[in-house]
């Protein structure tokens, strides 16, 4: 009798704790969701590029991808199924149709928010499925998502701006959650159906994502059932449920597709298939896209994914540690399902031919990795738990594994190495011949030219070989100091070829240079970009300037090279467009003589704002700061001591603008979304006076 009463009391106590735990989870989620809604709406409201109307050219509807989404949504809302109005697959466009009249300027405002909230919930559910015995898993998943996605401006920006990946993220997380639950002994038929439906619906927006998630994660789940010797009935139920769910999802996807395109590939799918993937690019892409493009690509905004999203580093380390130290087949397979899909997707997209360091930030292509950033954030937290929740010796083992993983994965630099001159001939200012053909995938050709960043990167231009021609998915013309570098993205025949630009580009009659992309094991260029190992190599050298000479930054004589964040040239000069901008000169300075560099500049300083602050470094050494106020152009100078000047005469000036400003923020009638700092007109060189030379020695 006493025992029964004790058991009943313990049951009531356990039930109360369980109810309190559920209430706590619910309270945390509701609080986090409310905060997410408020922060999302605030970010949207303050976005300088949000559209004012649902029309091409307004805000981000001026961008190609976003306009195509809107065009398709508006066409669906009007019952227009002509293929010319539907470029991308219809899934993401369809979710905006119900909101065409509710939020007319941006039909994706509400769907994006709903997808964000769904991803928030599913991140907690997924971590709880991976670590079912951890009481705080669900709350930790929500808070991790909140910290790395909602509170992190660049992450949130990829949810505010319409992208097809916004719809894909909650579907991927739901599919992974269902598969992890199957590996833990959940109801195989129901969970298989959920995985099948959600996984196949990913293809409505991102077909490759669907293939990777269903293919890799589904295969690992089947392996887990076999390894754990699950009953044949369970395995069959999972497979049949998955097939049934996939069929339902495929039918939902096929109906609008067939109504629009019929039984043919859409132009978008055909284009993507033609571009394809190149596995030989994987090593250099891992370094230049994930770690840092510097110094191989100095004009690619100089940031790798791991620099912008540092939890990528700890996330990969956590994945490796969990696979090695997690005991038990069921627990390890739960990790392998998620990790396998994440790593496979990450590596696959690194080999996508048209994903390059320039575009990943200039065009926001980092959104491709949106759902993997959620997973890597989760595994960063799991790594911390594994370090401190285990006994000391096991925790140290986890730490050692993580450290070794970080060193081996992220201890790399990419640089450019000059091989020698390459035979070319200029037929006309926009036509260059390659009599002996082009180079291999891991090599490149540096071509001296004058043009804008967009004219090199986007063209239009094409390479012709006989009756064949190669377009942007076959090679890339990467902007580079002094011109551009042709990088083959697939093996091209060793036959005579020529490159023709359809835009205003001037090819200079100077020697082209053959280069190769080199990977070096060592510290990445995150902390010391001006160290010798991270110095920018220049296969193309500016024309020599002499002391006393004044150079215009818009002159086409190739005496001034620019890289980093410069806007397109204007008649009188060039704006910096971002936080960092660099210039390269080749100055003939007598040995032992210092150099005074003067720049005629003005700044964008709205009324009531402080002057634009510019930190100036020359050849890696910070030398001075300028405060450029509003008004007429003025001359600002920096004194360069002789010991900082290179023997080859190369002078690299780096301008770091602390407070660039967007005109649209200060004038709502403006459509200018550039981050303007200083407007540089002219540069001149003078010998360093004796008194200034003495100061620099001090």
XYZ file of C-alpha atoms in Angstrom:
698
model
C 0.000 0.000 0.000
C 2.775 2.386 0.955
C 4.726 1.425 -2.170
C 1.711 2.110 -4.402
C 1.192 5.525 -2.820
C 4.893 6.360 -3.306
C 4.728 5.340 -6.935
C 1.622 7.512 -7.456
C 3.340 10.506 -5.847
C 6.420 10.010 -7.991
C 4.223 9.769 -11.076
C 2.403 13.000 -10.189
C 5.764 14.700 -9.543
C 7.195 13.457 -12.854
C 4.052 14.550 -14.677
C 4.302 18.025 -13.149
C 7.941 18.292 -14.205
C 7.021 17.122 -17.700
C 4.234 19.656 -17.941
C 6.533 22.401 -16.654
C 9.161 21.402 -19.213
C 6.594 21.562 -22.021
C 5.403 24.940 -20.793
C 8.975 26.205 -20.632
C 9.664 25.011 -24.176
C 6.471 26.636 -25.402
C 7.265 29.891 -23.626
C 10.769 30.008 -25.085
C 9.515 29.328 -28.575
C 6.738 31.912 -28.396
C 9.156 34.534 -27.060
C 11.718 33.717 -29.730
C 9.076 33.700 -32.458
C 7.723 37.110 -31.407
C 11.250 38.520 -31.348
C 11.879 36.985 -34.767
C 8.753 38.613 -36.220
C 9.662 42.031 -34.826
C 13.290 41.872 -35.968
C 12.326 40.588 -39.416
C 9.750 43.346 -39.944
C 12.206 45.956 -38.687
C 14.908 44.694 -41.043
C 12.459 44.792 -43.924
C 11.252 48.278 -43.018
C 14.793 49.665 -42.826
C 16.127 47.864 -45.887
C 17.406 50.530 -48.290
C 16.629 48.320 -51.286
C 13.081 47.210 -50.504
C 10.696 47.896 -53.382
C 8.035 50.572 -53.294
C 5.906 48.933 -55.964
C 5.551 45.572 -57.705
C 7.241 46.728 -60.880
C 10.532 46.043 -62.595
C 13.240 48.451 -61.460
C 11.784 49.210 -58.019
C 14.133 48.178 -55.214
C 15.310 44.591 -55.515
C 12.855 44.020 -58.380
C 15.610 45.631 -60.448
C 17.664 42.455 -59.895
C 17.329 39.591 -62.347
C 16.362 36.765 -59.987
C 13.949 38.796 -57.870
C 12.191 40.257 -60.906
C 11.741 36.774 -62.370
C 10.110 35.604 -59.106
C 7.736 38.576 -59.102
C 6.981 38.290 -62.806
C 5.963 34.656 -62.340
C 3.867 35.417 -59.246
C 1.989 38.213 -61.008
C 1.432 35.973 -64.031
C 0.027 33.168 -61.827
C -2.290 35.650 -60.098
C -3.671 36.616 -63.526
C -3.971 33.030 -64.762
C -1.149 33.545 -67.270
C 0.713 30.264 -67.871
C 2.870 31.352 -70.816
C 6.408 30.014 -70.382
C 7.890 33.438 -71.166
C 6.568 34.725 -67.830
C 7.936 31.835 -65.739
C 11.722 31.499 -65.723
C 12.333 29.591 -62.483
C 10.477 26.511 -61.293
C 7.069 27.547 -59.994
C 7.173 26.555 -56.309
C 8.457 29.781 -54.767
C 6.432 32.009 -57.091
C 3.208 30.183 -56.181
C 3.573 30.867 -52.444
C 3.479 34.585 -53.188
C 0.214 34.466 -55.163
C -2.176 34.681 -52.150
C -0.427 37.861 -51.007
C -0.390 39.812 -54.270
C -3.141 42.121 -53.020
C -2.375 41.890 -49.293
C 1.218 43.161 -49.619
C 1.259 44.425 -53.222
C 4.765 45.933 -53.195
C 6.241 42.587 -52.091
C 4.059 39.461 -52.261
C 6.863 37.472 -50.593
C 6.905 39.479 -47.361
C 4.547 37.143 -45.483
C 5.694 33.842 -47.077
C 9.310 34.647 -46.223
C 8.341 35.349 -42.615
C 6.312 32.134 -42.372
C 9.230 30.127 -43.772
C 11.534 31.804 -41.260
C 9.240 30.872 -38.355
C 8.885 27.309 -39.660
C 12.665 27.003 -39.897
C 12.953 28.345 -36.353
C 10.628 25.646 -35.023
C 12.200 22.865 -37.059
C 15.744 23.750 -35.985
C 14.753 22.966 -32.398
C 12.842 19.862 -33.418
C 15.799 18.601 -35.449
C 18.310 19.040 -32.628
C 15.902 17.296 -30.239
C 15.689 14.399 -32.709
C 19.478 14.206 -33.043
C 20.008 14.327 -29.261
C 16.764 12.882 -27.812
C 18.185 12.444 -24.318
C 19.241 16.098 -23.936
C 16.567 17.984 -22.080
C 17.618 21.369 -23.488
C 18.053 20.313 -27.112
C 14.865 21.889 -28.420
C 15.435 25.229 -26.697
C 19.085 25.229 -27.716
C 18.131 24.644 -31.352
C 15.734 27.585 -31.304
C 18.206 29.920 -29.646
C 20.988 28.846 -31.998
C 18.830 29.586 -35.024
C 17.809 32.897 -33.500
C 21.429 33.896 -32.862
C 22.924 32.799 -36.186
C 20.018 33.694 -38.491
C 17.755 36.324 -36.951
C 20.251 38.383 -34.944
C 22.985 38.082 -37.583
C 22.264 40.831 -40.150
C 23.844 39.249 -43.207
C 22.009 35.961 -42.517
C 18.679 37.712 -41.978
C 19.175 39.728 -45.146
C 19.002 36.489 -47.165
C 15.519 35.930 -45.683
C 14.277 39.490 -46.145
C 15.228 39.557 -49.829
C 13.222 37.029 -51.876
C 15.218 33.895 -52.764
C 14.044 30.409 -53.697
C 16.154 28.987 -50.865
C 13.756 30.589 -48.380
C 11.103 28.012 -49.266
C 13.653 25.203 -49.412
C 15.056 25.662 -45.884
C 11.999 24.539 -43.827
C 11.346 21.702 -46.268
C 14.941 20.465 -45.935
C 14.801 20.668 -42.137
C 11.455 18.826 -42.064
C 12.813 16.077 -44.318
C 15.944 15.656 -42.179
C 13.876 15.631 -38.970
C 11.648 12.847 -40.312
C 14.624 10.746 -41.440
C 16.434 11.166 -38.114
C 13.278 10.094 -36.291
C 13.093 6.965 -38.482
C 16.656 6.059 -37.478
C 15.620 6.472 -33.831
C 12.804 3.942 -34.139
C 9.907 6.260 -34.993
C 6.898 5.248 -37.061
C 8.562 4.388 -40.392
C 5.558 4.642 -42.706
C 4.339 8.042 -41.487
C 7.810 9.526 -41.144
C 8.854 8.099 -44.513
C 5.836 9.745 -46.114
C 6.678 13.078 -44.450
C 10.272 12.809 -45.671
C 9.109 11.885 -49.163
C 6.614 14.725 -49.486
C 8.870 17.431 -48.009
C 11.955 16.169 -49.838
C 10.289 16.070 -53.237
C 8.623 19.465 -52.700
C 12.090 20.979 -52.273
C 12.396 20.437 -56.028
C 9.600 22.945 -56.571
C 12.191 25.599 -55.804
C 15.612 23.878 -55.689
C 15.817 20.600 -57.649
C 19.467 19.865 -56.821
C 18.792 20.363 -53.114
C 16.020 17.779 -53.309
C 18.267 15.230 -55.020
C 21.030 15.681 -52.451
C 18.813 15.596 -49.361
C 16.635 12.689 -50.444
C 19.492 10.807 -52.080
C 22.142 11.110 -49.386
C 20.045 11.380 -46.219
C 17.569 8.767 -47.455
C 20.356 6.323 -48.300
C 22.003 6.771 -44.882
C 18.630 6.199 -43.219
C 18.199 2.908 -45.091
C 21.731 1.922 -44.044
C 20.884 2.692 -40.419
C 17.857 0.399 -40.527
C 19.961 -2.386 -42.009
C 22.814 -1.832 -39.545
C 20.452 -1.857 -36.562
C 18.714 -4.939 -37.963
C 15.322 -3.345 -37.913
C 12.419 -5.662 -38.765
C 11.841 -6.146 -42.465
C 8.330 -4.790 -41.966
C 9.740 -1.501 -40.660
C 12.137 -1.149 -43.551
C 9.433 -1.913 -46.087
C 7.032 0.519 -44.402
C 9.665 3.263 -44.539
C 10.444 2.685 -48.216
C 6.779 2.451 -49.232
C 5.906 5.533 -47.182
C 8.800 7.422 -48.723
C 7.773 6.403 -52.247
C 4.145 7.354 -51.612
C 5.150 10.721 -50.171
C 7.536 11.393 -53.031
C 4.822 10.588 -55.562
C 2.426 13.020 -53.870
C 5.081 15.726 -53.866
C 6.042 15.004 -57.455
C 2.412 15.272 -58.573
C 2.007 18.603 -56.780
C 5.137 19.834 -58.535
C 4.322 18.328 -61.935
C 0.889 19.924 -62.347
C 2.023 23.574 -62.620
C 5.203 22.546 -64.443
C 3.324 20.655 -67.165
C 0.761 23.425 -67.528
C 3.585 25.904 -68.196
C 6.288 23.953 -70.037
C 4.620 20.759 -71.159
C 6.867 17.725 -71.563
C 10.093 19.645 -72.156
C 12.839 21.083 -70.024
C 12.268 24.679 -69.002
C 14.863 27.153 -70.235
C 16.140 27.586 -66.672
C 16.573 23.844 -66.103
C 18.266 23.461 -69.501
C 20.652 26.352 -68.740
C 21.526 24.961 -65.305
C 22.127 21.544 -66.795
C 24.443 23.034 -69.419
C 26.481 24.890 -66.770
C 26.753 21.850 -64.514
C 29.441 20.950 -62.010
C 33.206 20.498 -62.266
C 34.777 18.359 -59.540
C 38.291 19.462 -60.486
C 37.391 22.889 -59.121
C 36.674 21.578 -55.605
C 40.066 22.229 -53.896
C 40.433 25.807 -55.100
C 36.736 26.514 -54.497
C 36.971 25.237 -50.928
C 39.771 27.694 -50.267
C 38.474 30.700 -52.221
C 34.767 30.406 -51.383
C 34.864 29.011 -47.852
C 38.187 30.120 -46.352
C 39.258 33.290 -48.178
C 39.664 34.346 -51.815
C 42.571 36.566 -50.769
C 45.127 37.036 -52.277
C 44.168 34.961 -55.356
C 41.103 37.109 -56.009
C 41.734 40.524 -54.434
C 38.737 42.020 -56.238
C 36.159 39.597 -54.783
C 35.368 41.634 -51.645
C 38.088 39.598 -49.955
C 35.861 37.446 -47.736
C 35.227 33.730 -47.543
C 32.054 32.178 -46.139
C 33.883 31.197 -42.953
C 34.953 34.810 -42.406
C 31.392 36.098 -42.668
C 29.825 33.121 -40.850
C 32.474 31.956 -38.356
C 30.327 29.126 -36.978
C 31.097 27.279 -40.216
C 34.525 26.524 -38.727
C 33.226 25.167 -35.429
C 30.312 23.472 -37.198
C 32.511 21.303 -39.396
C 34.752 20.545 -36.421
C 31.687 19.530 -34.417
C 30.488 17.244 -37.195
C 33.783 15.385 -37.376
C 34.001 15.098 -33.598
C 30.443 13.738 -33.316
C 31.036 11.067 -35.945
C 34.182 9.880 -34.153
C 33.212 10.027 -30.468
C 29.460 9.348 -30.458
C 28.815 5.875 -28.975
C 26.151 3.538 -30.334
C 25.043 2.860 -33.897
C 21.652 4.571 -33.586
C 23.153 7.795 -32.202
C 25.921 7.839 -34.789
C 23.505 7.293 -37.655
C 21.360 10.180 -36.444
C 24.398 12.386 -36.912
C 25.379 10.780 -40.206
C 21.975 11.457 -41.780
C 22.254 15.199 -41.168
C 26.005 15.489 -41.673
C 26.004 13.413 -44.853
C 23.368 15.587 -46.524
C 25.014 18.823 -45.358
C 28.539 17.917 -46.466
C 27.376 16.461 -49.787
C 25.373 19.591 -50.557
C 28.192 21.897 -49.493
C 30.760 20.126 -51.643
C 28.433 19.820 -54.620
C 27.701 23.530 -54.764
C 31.357 24.396 -54.378
C 31.852 22.680 -57.742
C 29.013 24.536 -59.468
C 30.754 26.235 -62.362
C 28.981 29.575 -62.074
C 29.538 30.057 -58.322
C 32.614 32.255 -57.958
C 34.133 34.501 -55.289
C 33.009 37.669 -57.077
C 29.356 36.709 -57.328
C 28.941 35.177 -53.896
C 28.873 38.651 -52.301
C 28.173 40.983 -55.226
C 25.005 39.057 -56.084
C 24.120 37.519 -52.728
C 24.816 33.957 -53.875
C 25.739 32.980 -50.319
C 22.018 32.284 -49.955
C 22.730 28.918 -51.652
C 24.141 27.760 -48.303
C 21.268 29.032 -46.158
C 20.064 25.716 -44.756
C 23.596 24.397 -44.292
C 24.383 27.468 -42.155
C 21.524 26.423 -39.858
C 22.961 22.903 -39.524
C 26.506 24.180 -38.970
C 25.233 26.514 -36.271
C 23.569 23.559 -34.551
C 26.772 21.499 -34.677
C 28.767 24.391 -33.274
C 26.596 24.201 -30.176
C 26.818 20.397 -30.148
C 30.617 20.729 -30.189
C 30.514 22.954 -27.098
C 28.270 20.424 -25.370
C 30.585 17.548 -26.262
C 33.557 19.498 -24.921
C 32.105 20.315 -21.516
C 29.411 17.704 -20.828
C 31.792 14.767 -21.027
C 34.392 13.667 -18.483
C 37.660 15.590 -18.664
C 39.593 13.009 -20.688
C 36.816 12.540 -23.236
C 36.330 16.297 -23.456
C 40.022 16.752 -24.198
C 39.777 14.096 -26.906
C 36.898 16.001 -28.496
C 38.940 19.209 -28.305
C 41.957 17.618 -29.970
C 39.799 16.177 -32.767
C 38.157 19.549 -33.305
C 41.475 21.382 -33.368
C 43.026 18.971 -35.859
C 39.926 19.239 -38.034
C 40.079 23.034 -38.065
C 43.775 23.051 -38.958
C 43.410 20.514 -41.762
C 40.251 22.023 -43.227
C 40.903 25.742 -42.841
C 44.695 26.088 -42.854
C 44.976 27.016 -46.540
C 45.698 29.999 -48.764
C 45.082 30.512 -52.473
C 47.444 32.672 -54.497
C 48.313 33.374 -58.096
C 51.648 32.454 -59.661
C 52.980 33.972 -62.861
C 54.208 31.409 -65.393
C 55.169 33.702 -68.278
C 53.927 35.615 -71.284
C 51.295 33.996 -73.473
C 50.916 34.467 -77.209
C 47.936 36.637 -78.139
C 47.100 39.272 -80.716
C 44.652 42.159 -80.521
C 42.501 42.358 -83.657
C 40.441 45.299 -82.395
C 39.773 46.919 -78.997
C 37.237 44.212 -78.111
C 38.706 41.192 -79.927
C 41.710 39.127 -78.804
C 43.100 36.055 -80.572
C 44.687 33.025 -78.883
C 46.556 31.270 -81.730
C 47.617 28.333 -79.540
C 44.335 27.908 -77.726
C 43.615 28.446 -74.048
C 44.827 26.953 -70.781
C 43.707 24.197 -68.394
C 41.160 24.377 -65.578
C 43.779 25.157 -62.917
C 45.465 27.867 -64.981
C 44.435 31.268 -66.244
C 45.303 34.093 -68.606
C 45.777 37.636 -67.292
C 44.682 40.044 -70.038
C 45.549 43.781 -69.864
C 42.363 45.765 -70.431
C 40.354 48.771 -69.347
C 36.709 48.295 -68.464
C 34.209 48.150 -65.637
C 33.857 45.325 -63.136
C 30.525 44.314 -64.691
C 31.834 44.426 -68.251
C 34.474 41.838 -67.328
C 32.465 39.659 -64.944
C 29.101 39.662 -66.745
C 29.997 40.698 -70.266
C 28.403 39.951 -72.599
C 31.386 38.179 -74.103
C 32.129 34.752 -75.541
C 35.058 32.567 -76.609
C 34.891 31.072 -80.103
C 36.716 27.974 -81.359
C 35.818 27.033 -84.903
C 32.073 26.487 -85.034
C 31.799 26.233 -81.230
C 31.440 28.999 -78.708
C 31.804 29.060 -74.935
C 29.735 31.207 -72.585
C 29.713 32.235 -68.906
C 29.284 28.686 -67.581
C 32.318 27.481 -69.504
C 34.829 30.123 -68.396
C 34.899 33.288 -66.332
C 36.564 36.633 -66.945
C 37.422 37.612 -63.359
C 38.213 41.319 -62.821
C 41.812 41.731 -61.727
C 44.117 44.696 -61.121
C 45.043 45.904 -64.594
C 42.397 43.969 -66.515
C 40.912 40.510 -66.068
C 41.893 36.852 -65.792
C 40.291 34.190 -67.994
C 39.599 31.094 -65.885
C 38.375 27.989 -67.773
C 35.586 26.269 -65.836
C 35.743 23.109 -67.923
C 38.489 21.549 -70.095
C 38.523 23.440 -73.387
C 40.055 22.065 -76.625
C 43.645 23.090 -77.376
C 42.667 24.820 -80.589
C 43.000 28.413 -81.791
C 40.390 30.627 -80.167
C 39.335 34.227 -79.836
C 37.462 36.233 -77.218
C 35.024 38.937 -78.251
C 33.393 41.488 -75.964
C 29.983 42.900 -76.780
C 30.396 45.814 -74.394
C 32.658 48.820 -74.009
C 35.955 47.160 -73.096
C 39.349 48.286 -74.355
C 41.920 45.511 -74.721
C 45.427 46.927 -74.326
C 48.235 45.969 -76.689
C 50.419 44.573 -73.953
C 51.572 41.040 -73.243
C 49.042 38.607 -71.783
C 50.394 36.535 -68.908
C 49.803 32.860 -68.181
C 49.158 32.189 -64.496
C 48.232 29.268 -62.279
C 46.139 29.029 -59.138
C 48.246 27.782 -56.239
C 47.099 26.380 -52.893
C 49.426 26.573 -49.895
C 49.033 24.973 -46.490
C 49.407 27.637 -43.807
C 47.578 30.399 -41.991
C 44.699 31.790 -44.054
C 44.659 35.498 -44.823
C 42.081 36.339 -42.161
C 44.251 38.289 -39.759
C 47.356 39.486 -41.589
C 46.507 40.327 -45.187
C 49.537 42.498 -45.452
C 51.929 39.772 -44.423
C 54.345 38.629 -47.107
C 52.449 35.380 -47.669
C 49.199 37.293 -48.221
C 50.607 40.026 -50.460
C 48.728 40.499 -53.719
C 50.765 39.219 -56.666
C 50.437 41.285 -59.822
C 50.824 39.412 -63.087
C 49.919 42.713 -64.768
C 51.961 45.775 -63.760
C 50.778 49.400 -64.069
C 52.528 51.816 -66.384
C 55.357 53.617 -64.631
C 54.482 56.937 -63.027
C 57.111 59.484 -62.078
C 57.445 61.871 -59.184
C 55.702 65.109 -60.063
C 53.161 63.366 -62.276
C 49.411 63.645 -61.713
C 47.207 60.668 -62.597
C 43.484 60.569 -63.211
C 41.725 57.528 -61.773
C 39.510 57.343 -64.870
C 42.409 57.568 -67.323
C 42.690 54.570 -69.647
C 46.513 54.594 -69.760
C 46.648 51.748 -67.225
C 48.715 53.813 -64.782
C 46.234 53.261 -61.936
C 44.954 49.797 -61.023
C 42.014 49.455 -58.637
C 40.612 46.517 -56.704
C 38.277 45.868 -53.796
C 35.176 48.043 -53.452
C 35.240 50.668 -56.202
C 32.199 51.812 -58.116
C 32.188 52.231 -61.870
C 34.200 55.225 -63.204
C 32.422 58.531 -63.717
C 33.530 61.478 -65.815
C 35.414 63.178 -62.970
C 36.511 60.232 -60.791
C 35.379 57.136 -58.886
C 33.456 56.502 -55.684
C 34.454 53.918 -53.156
C 31.482 51.572 -52.745
C 31.909 49.738 -49.456
C 34.326 49.620 -46.568
C 37.636 48.951 -48.323
C 39.144 50.111 -51.599
C 42.667 49.680 -52.941
C 44.838 51.255 -55.611
C 48.054 50.066 -57.240
C 50.731 52.304 -58.763
C 54.155 51.715 -60.229
C 56.186 54.741 -59.149
C 59.764 55.449 -60.188
C 61.298 56.650 -56.898
C 65.062 57.176 -56.498
C 66.656 54.716 -54.082
C 66.513 55.932 -50.478
C 63.914 58.589 -51.311
C 60.554 58.704 -49.522
C 57.289 59.425 -51.312
C 54.376 61.773 -50.673
C 51.106 60.600 -52.215
C 48.376 63.193 -52.599
C 44.775 62.435 -53.550
C 42.157 64.945 -54.658
C 38.984 63.772 -52.979
C 35.617 64.683 -51.605
C 33.055 62.628 -49.689
C 29.365 61.903 -49.416
C 28.486 63.567 -46.111
C 24.769 64.317 -45.622
C 23.866 67.408 -43.654
C 24.329 66.918 -39.919
C 26.586 63.878 -40.331
C 30.248 63.682 -39.239
C 33.040 63.659 -41.839
C 33.904 60.461 -43.672
C 36.743 58.723 -41.850
C 39.385 57.099 -44.042
C 42.320 55.046 -42.722
C 45.232 54.917 -45.168
C 47.750 52.074 -45.366
C 50.577 51.828 -47.890
C 52.293 48.534 -48.696
C 50.789 47.012 -45.594
C 51.610 49.750 -43.092
C 48.933 51.982 -41.562
C 50.233 55.526 -41.942
C 47.505 58.122 -41.474
C 43.794 58.918 -41.164
C 41.796 61.412 -43.182
C 38.569 63.157 -42.187
C 36.842 64.206 -45.418
C 33.941 66.592 -44.897
C 31.276 67.767 -47.306
C 32.135 70.497 -49.763
C 34.513 71.043 -52.645
C 37.334 68.580 -53.445
C 40.494 68.878 -51.369
C 43.956 67.344 -51.539
C 44.818 64.822 -48.813
C 48.296 63.389 -48.407
C 50.137 60.438 -46.913
C 53.899 60.291 -46.314
C 55.563 57.000 -47.241
C 59.066 56.418 -45.846
C 61.668 54.867 -48.128
C 61.850 51.568 -46.245
C 58.189 50.837 -47.107
C 58.739 51.209 -50.845
C 59.248 47.986 -52.806
C 62.202 47.534 -55.091
C 59.919 46.857 -58.050
C 58.239 50.245 -57.581
C 54.824 48.790 -56.776
C 52.855 50.932 -54.338
C 49.596 49.479 -52.976
C 47.376 51.973 -51.163
C 44.528 50.576 -49.092
C 41.694 52.905 -48.053
C 39.459 51.729 -45.210
C 36.277 53.778 -44.903
C 34.836 53.559 -41.407
C 31.458 55.136 -42.179
C 30.292 54.688 -45.778
C 26.745 55.913 -46.321
C 23.856 54.895 -48.570
C 22.176 57.900 -50.255
C 18.743 56.224 -50.161
C 18.890 56.098 -46.357
C 19.192 59.882 -46.165
C 16.950 60.753 -49.114
C 13.920 58.529 -49.688
C 13.435 60.034 -53.142
C 16.812 58.626 -54.183
C 17.230 55.185 -55.733
C 20.980 55.068 -54.976
C 21.839 52.063 -52.798
C 25.637 52.309 -53.092
C 27.737 52.509 -49.914
C 29.524 55.733 -50.762
C 32.662 56.834 -48.963
C 35.137 59.058 -50.767
C 35.126 60.274 -54.367
C 38.647 60.134 -55.760
C 39.521 62.404 -58.672
C 43.295 62.602 -59.127
C 46.495 61.251 -57.596
C 49.906 62.908 -57.689
C 53.338 62.013 -56.355
C 55.947 64.238 -54.750
C 59.311 63.573 -53.112
C 59.062 63.337 -49.349
C 60.429 66.595 -47.841
C 63.394 66.257 -45.426
C 61.343 67.280 -42.384
C 58.631 64.725 -43.242
C 61.320 62.118 -43.818
C 62.673 62.801 -40.336
C 59.202 62.388 -38.843
C 58.683 59.045 -40.566
C 62.028 57.802 -39.225
C 60.914 58.750 -35.732
